[in-house]
Coordinates of C-alpha atoms in Angstrom, one line a residue:
X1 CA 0.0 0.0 0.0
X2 CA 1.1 3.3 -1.0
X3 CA 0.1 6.3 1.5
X4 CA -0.7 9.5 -0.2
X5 CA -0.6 12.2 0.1
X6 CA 2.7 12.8 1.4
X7 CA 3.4 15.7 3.4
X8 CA 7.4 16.9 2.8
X9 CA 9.3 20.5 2.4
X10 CA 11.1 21.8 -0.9
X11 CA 14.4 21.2 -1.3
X12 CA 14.4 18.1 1.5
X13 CA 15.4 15.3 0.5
X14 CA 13.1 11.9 0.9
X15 CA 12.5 8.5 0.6
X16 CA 9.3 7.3 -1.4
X17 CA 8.7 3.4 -1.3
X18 CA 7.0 1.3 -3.6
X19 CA 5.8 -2.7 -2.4
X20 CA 4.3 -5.3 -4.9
X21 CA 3.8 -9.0 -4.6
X22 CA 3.3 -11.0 -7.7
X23 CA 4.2 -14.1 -9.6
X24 CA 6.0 -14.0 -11.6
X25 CA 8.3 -11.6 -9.7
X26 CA 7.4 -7.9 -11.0
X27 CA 10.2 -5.2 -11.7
X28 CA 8.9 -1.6 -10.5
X29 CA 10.2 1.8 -12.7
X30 CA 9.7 5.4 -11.2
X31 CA 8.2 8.2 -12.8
X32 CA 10.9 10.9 -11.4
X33 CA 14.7 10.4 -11.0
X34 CA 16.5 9.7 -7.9
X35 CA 18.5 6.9 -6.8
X36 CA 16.3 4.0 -6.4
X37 CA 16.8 1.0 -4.3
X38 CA 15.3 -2.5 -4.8
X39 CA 14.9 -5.4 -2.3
X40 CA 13.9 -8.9 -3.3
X41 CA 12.8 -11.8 -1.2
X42 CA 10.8 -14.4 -3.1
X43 CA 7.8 -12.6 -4.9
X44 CA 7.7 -9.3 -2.6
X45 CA 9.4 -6.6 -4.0
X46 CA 10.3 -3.2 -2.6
X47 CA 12.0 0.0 -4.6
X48 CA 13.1 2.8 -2.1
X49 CA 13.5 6.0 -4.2
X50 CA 15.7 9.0 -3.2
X51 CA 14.7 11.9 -4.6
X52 CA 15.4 15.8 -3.6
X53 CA 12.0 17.4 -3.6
X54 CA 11.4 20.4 -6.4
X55 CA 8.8 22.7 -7.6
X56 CA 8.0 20.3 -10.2
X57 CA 8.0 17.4 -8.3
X58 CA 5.3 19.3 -5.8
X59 CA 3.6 20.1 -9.2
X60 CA 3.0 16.5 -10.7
X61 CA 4.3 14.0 -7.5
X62 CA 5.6 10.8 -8.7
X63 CA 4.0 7.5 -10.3
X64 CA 5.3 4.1 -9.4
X65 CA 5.0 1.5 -11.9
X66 CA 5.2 -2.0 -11.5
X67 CA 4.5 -4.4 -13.8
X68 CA 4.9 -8.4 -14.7
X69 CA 4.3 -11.0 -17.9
X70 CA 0.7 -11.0 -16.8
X71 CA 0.0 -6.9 -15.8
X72 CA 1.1 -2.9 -15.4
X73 CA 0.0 -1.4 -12.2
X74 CA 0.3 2.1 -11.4
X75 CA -0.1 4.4 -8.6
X76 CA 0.3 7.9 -8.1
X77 CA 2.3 9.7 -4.6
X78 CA 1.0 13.0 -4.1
X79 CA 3.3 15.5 -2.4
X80 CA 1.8 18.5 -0.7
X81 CA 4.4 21.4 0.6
X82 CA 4.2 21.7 4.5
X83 CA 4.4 25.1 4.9
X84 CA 0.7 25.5 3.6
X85 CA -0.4 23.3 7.0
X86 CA 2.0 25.0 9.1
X87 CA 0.8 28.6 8.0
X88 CA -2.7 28.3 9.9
X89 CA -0.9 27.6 12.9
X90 CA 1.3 30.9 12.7
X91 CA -1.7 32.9 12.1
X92 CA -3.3 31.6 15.3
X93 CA 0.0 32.2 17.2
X94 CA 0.4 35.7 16.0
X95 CA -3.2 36.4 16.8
X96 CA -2.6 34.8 20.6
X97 CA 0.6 37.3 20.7
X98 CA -1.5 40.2 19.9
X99 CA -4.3 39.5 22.6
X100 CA -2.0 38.9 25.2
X101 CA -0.1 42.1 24.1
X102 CA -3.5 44.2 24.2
X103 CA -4.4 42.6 27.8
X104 CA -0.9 43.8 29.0
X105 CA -1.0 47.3 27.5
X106 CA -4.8 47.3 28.8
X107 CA -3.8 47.0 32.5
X108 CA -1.4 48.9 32.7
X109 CA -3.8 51.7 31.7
X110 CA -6.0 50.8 34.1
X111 CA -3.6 50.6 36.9
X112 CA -2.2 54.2 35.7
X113 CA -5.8 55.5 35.5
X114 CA -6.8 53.9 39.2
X115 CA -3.6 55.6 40.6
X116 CA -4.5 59.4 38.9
X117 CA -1.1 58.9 36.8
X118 CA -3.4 59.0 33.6
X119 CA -6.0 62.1 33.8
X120 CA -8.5 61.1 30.8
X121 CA -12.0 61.3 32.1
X122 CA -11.0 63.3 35.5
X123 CA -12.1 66.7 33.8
X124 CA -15.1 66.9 36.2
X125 CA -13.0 66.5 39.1
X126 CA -11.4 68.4 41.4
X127 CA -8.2 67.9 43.6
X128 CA -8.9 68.7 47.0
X129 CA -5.6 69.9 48.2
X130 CA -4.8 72.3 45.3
X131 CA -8.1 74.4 44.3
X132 CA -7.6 76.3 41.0
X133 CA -10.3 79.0 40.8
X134 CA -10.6 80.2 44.5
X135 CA -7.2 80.0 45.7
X136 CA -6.9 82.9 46.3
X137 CA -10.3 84.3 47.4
X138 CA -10.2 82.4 51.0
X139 CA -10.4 84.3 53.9
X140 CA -10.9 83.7 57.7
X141 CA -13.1 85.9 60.1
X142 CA -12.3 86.0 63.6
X143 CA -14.3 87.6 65.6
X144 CA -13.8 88.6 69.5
X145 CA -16.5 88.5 71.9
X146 CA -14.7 87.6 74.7
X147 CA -14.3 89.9 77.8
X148 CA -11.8 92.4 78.9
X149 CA -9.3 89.7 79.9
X150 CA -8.7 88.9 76.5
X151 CA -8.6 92.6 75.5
X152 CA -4.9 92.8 76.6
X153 CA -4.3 91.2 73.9
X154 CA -5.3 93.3 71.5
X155 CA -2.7 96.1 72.9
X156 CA 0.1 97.5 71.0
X157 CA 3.7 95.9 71.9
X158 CA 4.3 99.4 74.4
X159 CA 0.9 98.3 76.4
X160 CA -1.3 101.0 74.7
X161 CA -4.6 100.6 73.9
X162 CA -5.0 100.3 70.1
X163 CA -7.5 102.3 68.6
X164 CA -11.1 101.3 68.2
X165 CA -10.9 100.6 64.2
X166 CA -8.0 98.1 65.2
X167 CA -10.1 96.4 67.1
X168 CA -12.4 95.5 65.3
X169 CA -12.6 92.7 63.4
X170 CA -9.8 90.6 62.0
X171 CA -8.9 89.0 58.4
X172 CA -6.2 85.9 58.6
X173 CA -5.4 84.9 55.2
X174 CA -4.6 80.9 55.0
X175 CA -3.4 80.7 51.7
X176 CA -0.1 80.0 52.9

């Protein structure tokens, strides 16, 4: 039995093998050349060919013939490059790589855009500790209405009594 089809890259070298038993014994003749090797034990026969593979041997295969005073039989090997089988399975790692590429990339966004490194879609917020439009608009009132006791300390550094429009009321600005 001959297998086929056969399954073998360009320019590799194989081995195609051809088995017949009949009486009387039959000689078998390749289609293709190579270096061909026959074994012979009683009335099975078996021709190993050696043959570089080429385009045109991918093109037309090869046809082992074997034939006797009483018949010709024929049968075809068909050789099919590997690559083509081998290329669906490139495609489907190339396509895992980019997945797992975009899954990385991905969370590293996220983990950028969780720790505020990354400010796309923060345009409604505000940071608490550094307030852009009224920075400079807050002010502290501190009024007095504690008794005399305190009133000393609303003297001048000689002990004089300030004057009644610096006693008012006072303005600390926290900005800083």
């Amino acid at each position: 039995a001959i297998s086929s089809p056969l399954y073998v890259r360009q320019d590799e070298v194989v081995n195609l093998t051809c088995k017949a038993i009949a009486f009387p014994r039959p000689s078998v003749h390749w289609s293709i050349n190579g270096t061909a090797h026959e074994y012979v034990e009683n009335q099975h026969v078996a021709s190993n060919l050696t043959v570089r593979v080429s385009h045109d041997l991918l093109r037309a295969g090869a046809m082992c013939r074997v034939s006797n005073a009483l018949g010709v039989s024929e049968k075809h090997i068909q050789l099919l490059d590997q690559k083509t089988s081998e290329s669906k399975g490139v495609i489907i790692v190339a396509i895992i790589v980019c997945i797992l590429v975009v899954a990385v990339l991905g969370s590293v966004i996220y983990f950028l855009h969780k720790k505020g490194k990354i400010p796309c879609g923060r345009a409604g917020k505000q940071d608490i500790t550094k307030p852009e439009a009224r920075k400079d608009k807050i002010v502290v009132e501190v009024k007095s209405d504690k008794g005399s006791e305190e009133a000393g300390l609303l003297r001048g550094a000689d002990g004089q009594k300030r004057p009644a429009a610096d006693q008012s009321e006072k303005y600390i600005d926290v900005r800083n």
